[in-house]
GROMACS .gro file of C-alpha atoms in nm:
model
  254
    1MET     CA    1   9.190   6.593   8.259
    2ALA     CA    2   9.529   6.536   8.420
    3ARG     CA    3   9.672   6.185   8.390
    4ASN     CA    4   9.786   5.993   8.695
    5ILE     CA    5  10.155   5.917   8.733
    6GLN     CA    6  10.193   5.543   8.680
    7SER     CA    7  10.504   5.498   8.895
    8LEU     CA    8  10.331   5.661   9.192
    9GLU     CA    9  10.023   5.446   9.143
   10ARG     CA   10  10.242   5.136   9.142
   11ALA     CA   11  10.429   5.250   9.456
   12ALA     CA   12  10.099   5.315   9.634
   13ALA     CA   13   9.969   4.971   9.531
   14MET     CA   14  10.291   4.816   9.660
   15LEU     CA   15  10.253   4.985   9.999
   16ARG     CA   16   9.891   4.868  10.025
   17LEU     CA   17  10.000   4.515   9.937
   18LEU     CA   18  10.266   4.513  10.209
   19ALA     CA   19  10.023   4.668  10.456
   20GLY     CA   20   9.762   4.398  10.393
   21GLY     CA   21   9.989   4.100  10.442
   22GLU     CA   22  10.067   3.921  10.767
   23ARG     CA   23  10.419   3.835  10.660
   24ARG     CA   24  10.709   3.974  10.464
   25LEU     CA   25  10.685   3.942  10.087
   26GLY     CA   26  10.960   3.854   9.844
   27LEU     CA   27  11.030   4.034   9.518
   28THR     CA   28  10.871   3.758   9.308
   29GLU     CA   29  10.553   3.764   9.519
   30VAL     CA   30  10.524   4.143   9.498
   31ALA     CA   31  10.579   4.146   9.122
   32ALA     CA   32  10.328   3.865   9.063
   33ALA     CA   33  10.062   4.018   9.288
   34LEU     CA   34  10.081   4.352   9.106
   35GLY     CA   35  10.137   4.215   8.756
   36LEU     CA   36  10.475   4.385   8.721
   37ALA     CA   37  10.803   4.276   8.570
   38LYS     CA   38  11.052   4.181   8.842
   39GLY     CA   39  11.290   4.457   8.732
   40THR     CA   40  11.017   4.720   8.759
   41ALA     CA   41  10.903   4.595   9.099
   42HIS     CA   42  11.261   4.586   9.225
   43GLY     CA   43  11.324   4.944   9.119
   44ILE     CA   44  11.016   5.070   9.302
   45LEU     CA   45  11.099   4.867   9.613
   46ARG     CA   46  11.455   5.000   9.619
   47THR     CA   47  11.327   5.358   9.594
   48LEU     CA   48  11.075   5.304   9.874
   49GLN     CA   49  11.346   5.142  10.082
   50HIS     CA   50  11.579   5.437  10.027
   51GLU     CA   51  11.305   5.673  10.153
   52GLY     CA   52  11.238   5.457  10.458
   53PHE     CA   53  10.889   5.350  10.351
   54VAL     CA   54  10.996   4.988  10.301
   55GLU     CA   55  11.247   4.770  10.486
   56GLN     CA   56  11.421   4.457  10.361
   57ASP     CA   57  11.503   4.170  10.593
   58PRO     CA   58  11.877   4.109  10.544
   59ALA     CA   59  11.848   3.734  10.608
   60SER     CA   60  11.554   3.646  10.381
   61GLY     CA   61  11.560   3.940  10.140
   62ARG     CA   62  11.185   3.986  10.192
   63TYR     CA   63  11.017   4.326  10.223
   64GLN     CA   64  10.790   4.486  10.482
   65LEU     CA   65  10.664   4.836  10.561
   66GLY     CA   66  10.926   5.072  10.699
   67ALA     CA   67  10.943   5.292  11.007
   68GLU     CA   68  10.899   5.614  10.809
   69LEU     CA   69  10.538   5.525  10.734
   70LEU     CA   70  10.475   5.472  11.105
   71ARG     CA   71  10.633   5.808  11.183
   72LEU     CA   72  10.417   5.983  10.925
   73GLY     CA   73  10.106   5.809  11.049
   74ASN     CA   74  10.177   5.899  11.410
   75SER     CA   75  10.249   6.256  11.307
   76PHE     CA   76   9.911   6.281  11.134
   77LEU     CA   77   9.731   6.137  11.435
   78ASP     CA   78   9.928   6.349  11.682
   79VAL     CA   79   9.849   6.674  11.501
   80HIS     CA   80   9.477   6.602  11.487
   81GLU     CA   81   9.465   6.488  11.848
   82LEU     CA   82   9.670   6.791  11.950
   83ARG     CA   83   9.431   7.030  11.779
   84ALA     CA   84   9.125   6.854  11.920
   85ARG     CA   85   9.262   6.861  12.274
   86ALA     CA   86   9.365   7.226  12.244
   87LEU     CA   87   9.036   7.373  12.115
   88VAL     CA   88   8.880   7.462  12.450
   89TRP     CA   89   9.204   7.574  12.614
   90THR     CA   90   9.310   7.799  12.326
   91ASP     CA   91   8.965   7.960  12.318
   92ASP     CA   92   8.998   8.030  12.690
   93LEU     CA   93   9.346   8.173  12.638
   94ALA     CA   94   9.224   8.410  12.367
   95ARG     CA   95   8.941   8.533  12.591
   96SER     CA   96   9.159   8.581  12.899
   97SER     CA   97   9.452   8.741  12.716
   98GLY     CA   98   9.260   8.945  12.460
   99GLU     CA   99   9.515   8.840  12.198
  100SER     CA  100   9.538   8.600  11.904
  101VAL     CA  101   9.635   8.245  11.989
  102TYR     CA  102   9.837   8.013  11.765
  103LEU     CA  103   9.905   7.640  11.787
  104GLY     CA  104  10.207   7.522  11.589
  105VAL     CA  105  10.399   7.203  11.510
  106LEU     CA  106  10.731   7.128  11.344
  107HIS     CA  107  10.699   7.084  10.967
  108GLN     CA  108  10.953   7.112  10.685
  109GLN     CA  109  11.211   7.315  10.881
  110GLY     CA  110  10.949   7.558  11.007
  111VAL     CA  111  10.641   7.595  11.225
  112LEU     CA  112  10.310   7.491  11.071
  113ILE     CA  113  10.012   7.672  11.222
  114VAL     CA  114   9.746   7.405  11.284
  115HIS     CA  115   9.502   7.615  11.486
  116HIS     CA  116   9.440   7.990  11.514
  117VAL     CA  117   9.198   8.166  11.747
  118PHE     CA  118   9.120   8.527  11.655
  119ARG     CA  119   9.176   8.812  11.895
  120PRO     CA  120   8.837   8.863  12.064
  121ASP     CA  121   8.757   9.210  11.930
  122ASP     CA  122   8.591   9.351  11.621
  123SER     CA  123   8.910   9.404  11.420
  124ARG     CA  124   8.950   9.248  11.076
  125GLN     CA  125   9.174   8.941  11.097
  126VAL     CA  126   9.294   8.673  10.856
  127LEU     CA  127   9.284   8.303  10.944
  128GLU     CA  128   9.641   8.170  10.935
  129VAL     CA  129   9.584   7.796  10.968
  130GLY     CA  130   9.825   7.631  10.727
  131ALA     CA  131  10.071   7.919  10.732
  132MET     CA  132  10.438   7.857  10.799
  133GLN     CA  133  10.649   8.051  11.049
  134PRO     CA  134  11.029   8.042  11.092
  135LEU     CA  135  11.192   7.842  11.369
  136HIS     CA  136  11.465   8.087  11.464
  137SER     CA  137  11.274   8.410  11.518
  138THR     CA  138  10.922   8.326  11.638
  139ALA     CA  139  10.826   8.233  11.994
  140LEU     CA  140  10.663   7.912  11.869
  141GLY     CA  141  10.974   7.822  11.673
  142LYS     CA  142  11.213   7.889  11.960
  143VAL     CA  143  11.007   7.667  12.189
  144LEU     CA  144  11.015   7.382  11.938
  145ALA     CA  145  11.389   7.429  11.876
  146ALA     CA  146  11.457   7.432  12.250
  147PHE     CA  147  11.264   7.118  12.340
  148ASP     CA  148  11.258   6.908  12.020
  149PRO     CA  149  11.601   6.774  11.910
  150VAL     CA  150  11.488   6.745  11.547
  151ALA     CA  151  11.364   7.105  11.544
  152HIS     CA  152  11.689   7.214  11.710
  153THR     CA  153  11.900   7.051  11.439
  154GLU     CA  154  11.690   7.204  11.163
  155ALA     CA  155  11.700   7.550  11.320
  156VAL     CA  156  12.076   7.536  11.369
  157GLU     CA  157  12.152   7.404  11.021
  158ALA     CA  158  11.916   7.641  10.839
  159GLY     CA  159  12.008   7.999  10.757
  160ARG     CA  160  11.876   8.247  11.014
  161GLU     CA  161  11.728   8.518  10.795
  162PRO     CA  162  11.716   8.866  10.954
  163PHE     CA  163  11.350   8.970  10.924
  164THR     CA  164  11.399   9.285  11.135
  165SER     CA  165  11.684   9.461  11.308
  166HIS     CA  166  11.598   9.260  11.622
  167THR     CA  167  11.632   8.912  11.465
  168LEU     CA  168  11.912   8.704  11.617
  169THR     CA  169  12.125   8.553  11.342
  170SER     CA  170  12.433   8.450  11.541
  171ALA     CA  171  12.451   8.079  11.625
  172ALA     CA  172  12.593   8.154  11.971
  173GLU     CA  173  12.320   8.405  12.055
  174PHE     CA  174  12.054   8.167  11.928
  175GLU     CA  175  12.183   7.885  12.151
  176GLU     CA  176  12.180   8.123  12.450
  177VAL     CA  177  11.814   8.200  12.382
  178LEU     CA  178  11.733   7.828  12.360
  179ASP     CA  179  11.914   7.764  12.690
  180LEU     CA  180  11.707   8.039  12.851
  181THR     CA  181  11.389   7.895  12.698
  182ARG     CA  182  11.460   7.553  12.844
  183ALA     CA  183  11.539   7.703  13.185
  184ARG     CA  184  11.222   7.909  13.216
  185GLY     CA  185  10.987   7.696  13.006
  186TRP     CA  186  10.872   7.959  12.757
  187ALA     CA  187  10.999   8.179  12.475
  188ALA     CA  188  10.933   8.527  12.344
  189ASP     CA  189  10.958   8.707  12.011
  190VAL     CA  190  10.968   9.084  12.043
  191GLU     CA  191  10.971   9.236  11.694
  192GLU     CA  192  11.213   8.967  11.574
  193THR     CA  193  10.982   8.849  11.297
  194TRP     CA  194  10.742   9.139  11.243
  195GLU     CA  195  10.787   9.503  11.340
  196GLY     CA  196  10.546   9.608  11.612
  197VAL     CA  197  10.446   9.251  11.702
  198ALA     CA  198  10.539   9.046  12.009
  199SER     CA  199  10.464   8.683  12.101
  200ILE     CA  200  10.495   8.447  12.396
  201ALA     CA  201  10.486   8.066  12.359
  202ALA     CA  202  10.526   7.750  12.565
  203PRO     CA  203  10.575   7.381  12.477
  204ILE     CA  204  10.309   7.108  12.468
  205HIS     CA  205  10.409   6.751  12.556
  206ASP     CA  206  10.233   6.422  12.491
  207ARG     CA  207  10.189   6.109  12.705
  208ARG     CA  208  10.548   6.011  12.626
  209ARG     CA  209  10.657   6.352  12.757
  210MET     CA  210  10.780   6.433  12.408
  211PRO     CA  211  10.732   6.785  12.268
  212VAL     CA  212  10.457   6.770  12.005
  213GLY     CA  213  10.384   7.137  11.953
  214ALA     CA  214  10.373   7.483  12.099
  215VAL     CA  215  10.100   7.732  12.186
  216GLY     CA  216  10.137   8.107  12.207
  217VAL     CA  217   9.975   8.449  12.204
  218THR     CA  218  10.061   8.722  11.956
  219GLY     CA  219   9.972   9.089  11.966
  220ALA     CA  220  10.087   9.447  11.934
  221VAL     CA  221  10.415   9.500  12.118
  222GLU     CA  222  10.268   9.782  12.327
  223ARG     CA  223  10.007   9.541  12.466
  224VAL     CA  224  10.222   9.232  12.509
  225ARG     CA  225  10.528   9.423  12.632
  226PRO     CA  226  10.410   9.749  12.786
  227GLY     CA  227  10.685   9.959  12.938
  228GLY     CA  228  10.952   9.732  12.793
  229GLU     CA  229  10.858   9.427  13.001
  230LEU     CA  230  10.653   9.125  12.895
  231LYS     CA  231  10.328   9.108  13.092
  232PRO     CA  232  10.375   8.840  13.361
  233GLU     CA  233  10.006   8.750  13.347
  234LEU     CA  234  10.036   8.673  12.975
  235VAL     CA  235  10.336   8.449  13.036
  236ALA     CA  236  10.147   8.269  13.312
  237ALA     CA  237   9.835   8.229  13.096
  238VAL     CA  238  10.031   8.081  12.804
  239ARG     CA  239  10.214   7.838  13.030
  240ASP     CA  240   9.888   7.735  13.199
  241CYS     CA  241   9.732   7.669  12.858
  242ALA     CA  242  10.030   7.458  12.746
  243ARG     CA  243  10.018   7.257  13.067
  244ALA     CA  244   9.644   7.201  13.034
  245VAL     CA  245   9.673   7.070  12.678
  246SER     CA  246   9.969   6.853  12.781
  247ARG     CA  247   9.766   6.705  13.064
  248ASP     CA  248   9.482   6.629  12.822
  249LEU     CA  249   9.733   6.450  12.601
  250GLY     CA  250   9.835   6.233  12.896
  251ALA     CA  251  10.159   6.407  12.991
  252GLY     CA  252  10.071   6.451  13.356
  253ARG     CA  253  10.204   6.747  13.552
  254PHE     CA  254  10.495   6.959  13.427
   0.00000   0.00000   0.00000
């Protein structure tokens, strides 16, 4: 049986201690409450502070929970609320479009697929919830990079790997695509990530009007882009779905 890592157990206990108190705690109080030497407690607190999980009041020297924990907590809640609000609308989008539907959020310099609705036919398909997609080449990723400043920074700073001959790797060309995405409110990926596959995606906003994810359809390029042009009805359907989910999240009209 694998042994637990003692330093992580102590850090977790420290976070629970700070979360349970109604005031800031000093080093001596933290060490005494957890039965730790002051040097050990100080080392853990300094590490947690460096990662943003703990903050130290400069005047008193006492510690409290940091903003990074709040951000992580909100992210967890936002993703689950996003998926819950999107269930009906993404099912409707799959039925009306006849294509697979994906819901994605920014995660670790990529797009994390948090919901996937199969194409409504009898073909064999693989559930891709939990899969990661690149920011620079997918429709979902371009939408996030266009509307989310954090995603934009990560997409610009990361290497833009050429997955196919159609993948844009130039920084200038990528910025042009993002400008176009912002102007029209949706993005496309035509064989930029996978040969023979095209996608259309639009942004989802929350009650703060902040971008919290993207929704899109993906299918064979001959269906999504027949005759060399993206189907206008697919673009409209994706945008309508994104607006509907955004409204359910409290964003109002976009």
